[in-house]
Amino acid sequence: MKHLLSLETMPREAMEQVLRDGASFKQQRGNPARLPLAGQTWALIFSKSSTRTRVSFEVGIHELGGRPLFLNANDIQLGRGEPIKDTARVLGRMVRGAVIRTYAQSDVEEFATYSGIPTVNALTDDEHPCQVLTDIFTFQEKRGSIQGKVVTFVGDGACNMPVSWIFAAAKLGFELRIAAPKAFQPSPDILRRAGGKVHVTEDLPAAAEGADLLYTDVWVSMGKEAEAAERIRILGGYQINGALVKRAKPQALVMHCLPAYRGKEIDEETFEAHAATIFEQAENRLHLQKSILNWIVS
Ligand code: CP
Ligand code: NVA
């Protein structure tokens, strides 16, 4: 049985297959060659807000012939304290797969263990694998293979997005630079586990020099709202703006996983100048996640 719980554990060959097939799902939209989820119901269990992930999975499961069943974690007994492992054993007898957005990575792993059904991590505090695979797909659509390229992540270097980028870098052979203040740098343990060419620095201009892709994410991730004022103070300046873009390669892409906070991690002008790429990234969630689901059930 296959799961997508993290990019750390996803085999490189699987990543390559998912990235390759994503293009076919994009091309064949509306005229699919096969319906790999025909007759299946998949549960979407979300403990955090979502626009892109929820809609792209609901539409994607439907377009693959299946039925999505959205469950807000607060509306089911899980929200009143029923253990994950009991929820998993119930749902595992009723649905064919699960897509989960929650806080603890261990909760997604426990669900996968106890449910006996394919389980997809739709964002935890530790990782956002579907987003990073989509971002790499989007980069490769526009610029060819990411192997040997330079990706610079700007901002909160310790949250789910950079961690998934770190695990992807070693497997797909690109250089990753993370520009973040000391308090928001990835843990040495993650860097050691991942290996690969990952540089972490406080020197934002140097990190952007000659980059092929500048990437950022919110300074205040979901669940960190109580730290908002302190994060905004410490992360202030770790922003993608016109001056930073000038340091990257002339054809560099600027990406954002969204939602974006103008004036914080990116300025309005730069965001709008790169909106075509950023919203194609958002659309690609649909195509790439169909490819992920197809890989999981095949
Ligand atoms: N990028 C992303 O996962 O967006 P949502 O939080 O809207 O799903
Ligand atoms: N780091 C962000 C990603 C949102 C898609 C968060 O966890 O809120």
Tab-separated table of C-alpha atoms and ligand atoms in Angstrom:
chain	number	residue	atom	x	y	z
A	1	MET	CA	0.000	0.000	0.000
A	2	LYS	CA	1.292	3.446	-0.949
A	3	HIS	CA	0.961	6.680	1.029
A	4	LEU	CA	2.297	10.184	0.570
A	5	LEU	CA	3.171	11.190	4.118
A	6	SER	CA	6.366	13.155	3.530
A	7	LEU	CA	8.944	13.901	0.849
A	8	GLU	CA	11.547	12.383	3.157
A	9	THR	CA	10.013	8.959	2.702
A	10	MET	CA	8.733	9.297	-0.878
A	11	PRO	CA	11.069	7.389	-3.222
A	12	ARG	CA	12.825	9.451	-5.908
A	13	GLU	CA	11.409	7.236	-8.692
A	14	ALA	CA	7.899	7.916	-7.393
A	15	MET	CA	8.554	11.666	-7.419
A	16	GLU	CA	9.804	11.444	-10.986
A	17	GLN	CA	6.772	9.430	-12.078
A	18	VAL	CA	4.319	11.808	-10.411
A	19	LEU	CA	6.045	14.830	-11.995
A	20	ARG	CA	6.084	13.176	-15.433
A	21	ASP	CA	2.446	12.054	-15.350
A	22	GLY	CA	1.278	15.440	-14.060
A	23	ALA	CA	1.707	16.788	-17.605
A	24	SER	CA	-0.641	14.105	-19.017
A	25	PHE	CA	-3.306	14.869	-16.428
A	26	LYS	CA	-3.048	18.543	-17.326
A	27	GLN	CA	-3.312	17.832	-21.069
A	28	GLN	CA	-6.129	15.319	-20.732
A	29	ARG	CA	-8.336	17.403	-18.457
A	30	GLY	CA	-11.935	17.006	-19.622
A	31	ASN	CA	-11.032	14.034	-21.822
A	32	PRO	CA	-9.400	11.505	-19.488
A	33	ALA	CA	-7.972	8.252	-20.829
A	34	ARG	CA	-8.810	6.440	-17.554
A	35	LEU	CA	-10.704	6.970	-14.292
A	36	PRO	CA	-8.374	5.429	-11.677
A	37	LEU	CA	-10.669	6.282	-8.727
A	38	ALA	CA	-13.898	5.054	-10.393
A	39	GLY	CA	-16.447	4.062	-7.750
A	40	GLN	CA	-14.205	5.086	-4.810
A	41	THR	CA	-15.016	7.452	-1.947
A	42	TRP	CA	-12.058	9.374	-0.472
A	43	ALA	CA	-12.272	11.245	2.830
A	44	LEU	CA	-10.733	14.712	3.201
A	45	ILE	CA	-10.168	15.311	6.922
A	46	PHE	CA	-9.126	18.912	7.582
A	47	SER	CA	-8.234	20.461	10.954
A	48	LYS	CA	-6.932	23.695	9.382
A	49	SER	CA	-8.298	26.192	6.851
A	50	SER	CA	-7.756	25.613	3.147
A	51	THR	CA	-8.756	27.053	-0.216
A	52	ARG	CA	-6.410	25.496	-2.783
A	53	THR	CA	-5.798	22.103	-1.206
A	54	ARG	CA	-9.420	21.402	-0.417
A	55	VAL	CA	-10.783	22.511	-3.787
A	56	SER	CA	-8.034	20.873	-5.853
A	57	PHE	CA	-8.471	17.538	-4.059
A	58	GLU	CA	-12.281	17.664	-4.186
A	59	VAL	CA	-12.283	18.494	-7.911
A	60	GLY	CA	-9.390	16.136	-8.665
A	61	ILE	CA	-10.960	13.121	-6.945
A	62	HIS	CA	-14.216	13.817	-8.781
A	63	GLU	CA	-12.446	14.131	-12.130
A	64	LEU	CA	-10.684	10.797	-11.520
A	65	GLY	CA	-14.086	9.108	-11.158
A	66	GLY	CA	-14.237	9.129	-7.355
A	67	ARG	CA	-16.297	10.906	-4.726
A	68	PRO	CA	-14.691	13.260	-2.212
A	69	LEU	CA	-16.169	13.333	1.287
A	70	PHE	CA	-15.063	16.502	3.079
A	71	LEU	CA	-14.906	16.158	6.864
A	72	ASN	CA	-14.074	19.199	8.935
A	73	ALA	CA	-12.237	17.663	11.884
A	74	ASN	CA	-14.363	19.735	14.271
A	75	ASP	CA	-17.597	18.291	12.875
A	76	ILE	CA	-16.648	14.669	13.495
A	77	GLN	CA	-16.016	13.002	16.855
A	78	LEU	CA	-12.270	13.498	16.334
A	79	GLY	CA	-12.873	17.128	17.288
A	80	ARG	CA	-14.389	15.981	20.611
A	81	GLY	CA	-11.420	13.821	21.459
A	82	GLU	CA	-12.026	10.482	19.724
A	83	PRO	CA	-8.523	9.099	19.150
A	84	ILE	CA	-6.956	9.228	15.678
A	85	LYS	CA	-6.421	5.477	15.736
A	86	ASP	CA	-10.124	4.824	16.330
A	87	THR	CA	-11.206	7.328	13.681
A	88	ALA	CA	-8.745	5.664	11.295
A	89	ARG	CA	-10.097	2.176	11.968
A	90	VAL	CA	-13.672	3.319	11.318
A	91	LEU	CA	-12.948	5.271	8.143
A	92	GLY	CA	-10.648	2.536	6.875
A	93	ARG	CA	-13.662	0.232	6.700
A	94	MET	CA	-15.754	2.722	4.740
A	95	VAL	CA	-13.623	4.808	2.390
A	96	ARG	CA	-10.841	3.896	-0.037
A	97	GLY	CA	-8.365	6.635	0.810
A	98	ALA	CA	-7.800	9.695	2.987
A	99	VAL	CA	-6.336	13.155	2.482
A	100	ILE	CA	-5.463	14.791	5.798
A	101	ARG	CA	-4.545	18.362	6.806
A	102	THR	CA	-3.602	18.685	10.437
A	103	TYR	CA	-0.990	19.845	12.960
A	104	ALA	CA	1.177	16.922	14.062
A	105	GLN	CA	2.958	14.849	11.421
A	106	SER	CA	2.602	11.878	13.777
A	107	ASP	CA	-1.208	12.114	13.449
A	108	VAL	CA	-1.056	11.555	9.681
A	109	GLU	CA	1.356	8.677	10.195
A	110	GLU	CA	-0.837	7.120	12.879
A	111	PHE	CA	-3.872	7.415	10.616
A	112	ALA	CA	-2.023	5.638	7.813
A	113	THR	CA	-0.940	2.852	10.166
A	114	TYR	CA	-4.355	2.188	11.690
A	115	SER	CA	-6.673	2.865	8.741
A	116	GLY	CA	-5.152	0.409	6.278
A	117	ILE	CA	-6.017	2.794	3.420
A	118	PRO	CA	-3.801	5.050	1.280
A	119	THR	CA	-3.207	8.316	3.128
A	120	VAL	CA	-2.023	11.661	1.747
A	121	ASN	CA	-0.465	14.474	3.786
A	122	ALA	CA	-2.314	17.641	2.723
A	123	LEU	CA	-0.124	19.771	5.088
A	124	THR	CA	1.107	19.238	8.597
A	125	ASP	CA	3.285	21.458	10.781
A	126	ASP	CA	6.267	19.514	9.417
A	127	GLU	CA	5.654	19.157	5.677
A	128	HIS	CA	3.564	20.152	2.667
A	129	PRO	CA	4.614	17.550	0.095
A	130	CYS	CA	1.775	18.083	-2.429
A	131	GLN	CA	2.644	21.779	-2.663
A	132	VAL	CA	6.367	21.291	-3.219
A	133	LEU	CA	5.836	18.586	-5.852
A	134	THR	CA	3.466	20.988	-7.621
A	135	ASP	CA	6.006	23.803	-7.407
A	136	ILE	CA	8.711	21.635	-8.952
A	137	PHE	CA	6.267	20.558	-11.677
A	138	THR	CA	5.484	24.230	-12.381
A	139	PHE	CA	9.167	25.155	-12.471
A	140	GLN	CA	9.931	22.306	-14.887
A	141	GLU	CA	7.030	23.256	-17.169
A	142	LYS	CA	8.585	26.692	-17.591
A	143	ARG	CA	12.313	26.111	-17.299
A	144	GLY	CA	13.039	22.406	-17.914
A	145	SER	CA	14.692	20.037	-15.463
A	146	ILE	CA	15.248	21.431	-11.965
A	147	GLN	CA	18.395	19.326	-11.605
A	148	GLY	CA	21.424	21.588	-11.072
A	149	LYS	CA	19.286	24.718	-10.689
A	150	VAL	CA	19.344	27.118	-7.722
A	151	VAL	CA	16.219	27.580	-5.600
A	152	THR	CA	16.222	30.296	-2.923
A	153	PHE	CA	13.619	30.098	-0.172
A	154	VAL	CA	13.059	33.367	1.699
A	155	GLY	CA	11.390	33.789	5.103
A	156	ASP	CA	10.362	31.262	7.760
A	157	GLY	CA	12.954	28.612	7.008
A	158	ALA	CA	11.728	26.219	9.671
A	159	CYS	CA	8.087	25.708	8.634
A	160	ASN	CA	6.506	22.960	6.545
A	161	MET	CA	7.290	24.472	3.112
A	162	PRO	CA	11.088	24.774	3.410
A	163	VAL	CA	11.279	21.359	5.078
A	164	SER	CA	9.583	19.713	2.103
A	165	TRP	CA	11.884	21.708	-0.212
A	166	ILE	CA	14.904	20.405	1.749
A	167	PHE	CA	13.912	16.766	1.249
A	168	ALA	CA	13.148	17.387	-2.447
A	169	ALA	CA	16.524	19.057	-3.088
A	170	ALA	CA	18.594	16.022	-2.218
A	171	LYS	CA	16.368	13.636	-4.182
A	172	LEU	CA	16.048	15.717	-7.345
A	173	GLY	CA	19.564	17.188	-7.376
A	174	PHE	CA	19.094	20.943	-7.165
A	175	GLU	CA	20.775	23.495	-4.916
A	176	LEU	CA	18.574	24.958	-2.189
A	177	ARG	CA	19.443	28.143	-0.325
A	178	ILE	CA	17.388	29.095	2.690
A	179	ALA	CA	17.573	32.741	3.743
A	180	ALA	CA	16.120	33.092	7.225
A	181	PRO	CA	16.932	34.721	10.568
A	182	LYS	CA	18.633	32.383	13.072
A	183	ALA	CA	15.405	31.810	15.025
A	184	PHE	CA	13.644	30.520	11.902
A	185	GLN	CA	16.259	28.271	10.341
A	186	PRO	CA	15.666	24.545	9.758
A	187	SER	CA	16.918	22.156	12.408
A	188	PRO	CA	20.364	20.606	11.924
A	189	ASP	CA	18.710	17.202	12.303
A	190	ILE	CA	16.544	17.755	9.219
A	191	LEU	CA	19.520	19.005	7.219
A	192	ARG	CA	21.545	15.964	8.251
A	193	ARG	CA	18.731	13.535	7.451
A	194	ALA	CA	18.118	15.088	4.040
A	195	GLY	CA	21.695	15.494	2.825
A	196	GLY	CA	22.026	17.217	-0.540
A	197	LYS	CA	23.169	20.711	-1.418
A	198	VAL	CA	21.335	22.913	1.094
A	199	HIS	CA	22.814	26.181	2.364
A	200	VAL	CA	21.220	28.073	5.235
A	201	THR	CA	22.107	31.722	5.777
A	202	GLU	CA	20.959	35.019	7.261
A	203	ASP	CA	22.440	36.808	4.253
A	204	LEU	CA	19.378	37.292	2.043
A	205	PRO	CA	21.020	39.235	-0.840
A	206	ALA	CA	23.796	36.631	-1.139
A	207	ALA	CA	21.246	33.788	-1.118
A	208	ALA	CA	19.378	35.342	-4.049
A	209	GLU	CA	22.489	35.872	-6.198
A	210	GLY	CA	22.074	34.043	-9.520
A	211	ALA	CA	19.027	32.051	-8.360
A	212	ASP	CA	16.725	30.366	-10.884
A	213	LEU	CA	13.737	30.489	-8.536
A	214	LEU	CA	12.880	32.796	-5.640
A	215	TYR	CA	10.272	31.263	-3.345
A	216	THR	CA	8.486	32.462	-0.244
A	217	ASP	CA	5.696	31.522	2.151
A	218	VAL	CA	3.822	33.285	4.950
A	219	TRP	CA	5.712	34.462	8.030
A	220	VAL	CA	2.887	33.252	10.291
A	221	SER	CA	1.868	29.696	9.500
A	222	MET	CA	-1.461	28.228	10.572
A	223	GLY	CA	-1.300	27.414	14.275
A	224	LYS	CA	1.348	30.094	14.972
A	225	GLU	CA	-1.025	33.048	15.252
A	226	ALA	CA	-0.117	33.668	18.911
A	227	GLU	CA	3.467	34.384	17.777
A	228	ALA	CA	2.401	36.738	14.973
A	229	ALA	CA	3.818	39.996	16.391
A	230	GLU	CA	7.186	38.451	17.250
A	231	ARG	CA	7.450	36.668	13.913
A	232	ILE	CA	6.671	39.841	11.982
A	233	ARG	CA	9.351	41.663	13.961
A	234	ILE	CA	12.057	39.014	13.521
A	235	LEU	CA	11.224	38.087	9.919
A	236	GLY	CA	10.858	41.723	8.825
A	237	GLY	CA	13.116	42.272	5.836
A	238	TYR	CA	13.066	38.649	4.667
A	239	GLN	CA	10.927	39.722	1.747
A	240	ILE	CA	10.894	39.098	-1.997
A	241	ASN	CA	10.852	42.539	-3.626
A	242	GLY	CA	12.206	44.292	-6.695
A	243	ALA	CA	15.705	44.753	-5.261
A	244	LEU	CA	15.982	41.060	-4.423
A	245	VAL	CA	14.659	39.932	-7.808
A	246	LYS	CA	17.441	41.973	-9.484
A	247	ARG	CA	20.027	39.750	-7.776
A	248	ALA	CA	18.538	36.555	-9.215
A	249	LYS	CA	19.037	35.397	-12.815
A	250	PRO	CA	17.321	37.662	-15.377
A	251	GLN	CA	14.798	34.922	-16.218
A	252	ALA	CA	14.302	33.827	-12.594
A	253	LEU	CA	10.836	32.727	-11.558
A	254	VAL	CA	9.132	34.034	-8.415
A	255	MET	CA	6.734	31.659	-6.707
A	256	HIS	CA	4.502	31.665	-3.637
A	257	CYS	CA	2.450	28.755	-2.329
A	258	LEU	CA	-0.336	31.200	-1.246
A	259	PRO	CA	-2.094	32.694	0.604
A	260	ALA	CA	0.144	35.781	0.245
A	261	TYR	CA	0.485	38.699	2.622
A	262	ARG	CA	1.578	41.758	0.652
A	263	GLY	CA	4.049	43.972	2.409
A	264	LYS	CA	5.260	41.049	4.517
A	265	GLU	CA	6.960	38.113	2.736
A	266	ILE	CA	6.470	39.719	-0.722
A	267	ASP	CA	5.675	43.217	-1.906
A	268	GLU	CA	2.596	44.038	-3.958
A	269	GLU	CA	4.481	45.028	-7.113
A	270	THR	CA	6.580	41.872	-7.249
A	271	PHE	CA	3.583	39.678	-6.479
A	272	GLU	CA	1.546	41.179	-9.312
A	273	ALA	CA	4.488	41.102	-11.736
A	274	HIS	CA	4.720	37.336	-11.157
A	275	ALA	CA	1.003	36.618	-10.728
A	276	ALA	CA	0.812	34.550	-13.920
A	277	THR	CA	3.349	32.066	-12.521
A	278	ILE	CA	1.903	32.116	-9.006
A	279	PHE	CA	-1.648	31.372	-10.104
A	280	GLU	CA	-0.515	28.705	-12.563
A	281	GLN	CA	1.217	27.141	-9.551
A	282	ALA	CA	-2.165	27.202	-7.786
A	283	GLU	CA	-3.920	25.608	-10.779
A	284	ASN	CA	-1.241	22.949	-11.034
A	285	ARG	CA	-2.207	21.645	-7.592
A	286	LEU	CA	-5.177	20.047	-9.340
A	287	HIS	CA	-3.190	18.345	-12.102
A	288	LEU	CA	-0.283	17.228	-9.966
A	289	GLN	CA	-2.457	15.847	-7.167
A	290	LYS	CA	-4.420	13.803	-9.720
A	291	SER	CA	-1.051	12.359	-10.671
A	292	ILE	CA	-0.273	11.669	-6.983
A	293	LEU	CA	-3.610	9.886	-6.473
A	294	ASN	CA	-3.075	7.863	-9.654
A	295	TRP	CA	0.392	6.795	-8.437
A	296	ILE	CA	-1.017	5.830	-5.035
A	297	VAL	CA	-3.751	3.543	-6.397
A	298	SER	CA	-1.693	1.971	-9.191
B	1	CP	N1	-1.064	26.532	-0.661
B	1	CP	C1	-2.050	25.938	0.035
B	1	CP	O1	-1.929	24.811	0.519
B	1	CP	O2	-3.194	26.674	0.093
B	1	CP	P1	-4.445	26.370	1.016
B	1	CP	O3	-4.024	26.579	2.447
B	1	CP	O4	-5.483	27.365	0.565
B	1	CP	O5	-4.902	24.953	0.791
B	2	NVA	N1	3.431	27.508	5.986
B	2	NVA	C1	2.054	27.761	5.652
B	2	NVA	C2	1.691	27.101	4.352
B	2	NVA	C3	0.306	27.430	3.858
B	2	NVA	C4	-0.026	26.732	2.584
B	2	NVA	C5	1.162	27.273	6.791
B	2	NVA	O1	1.417	26.199	7.323
B	2	NVA	O2	0.205	27.983	7.126
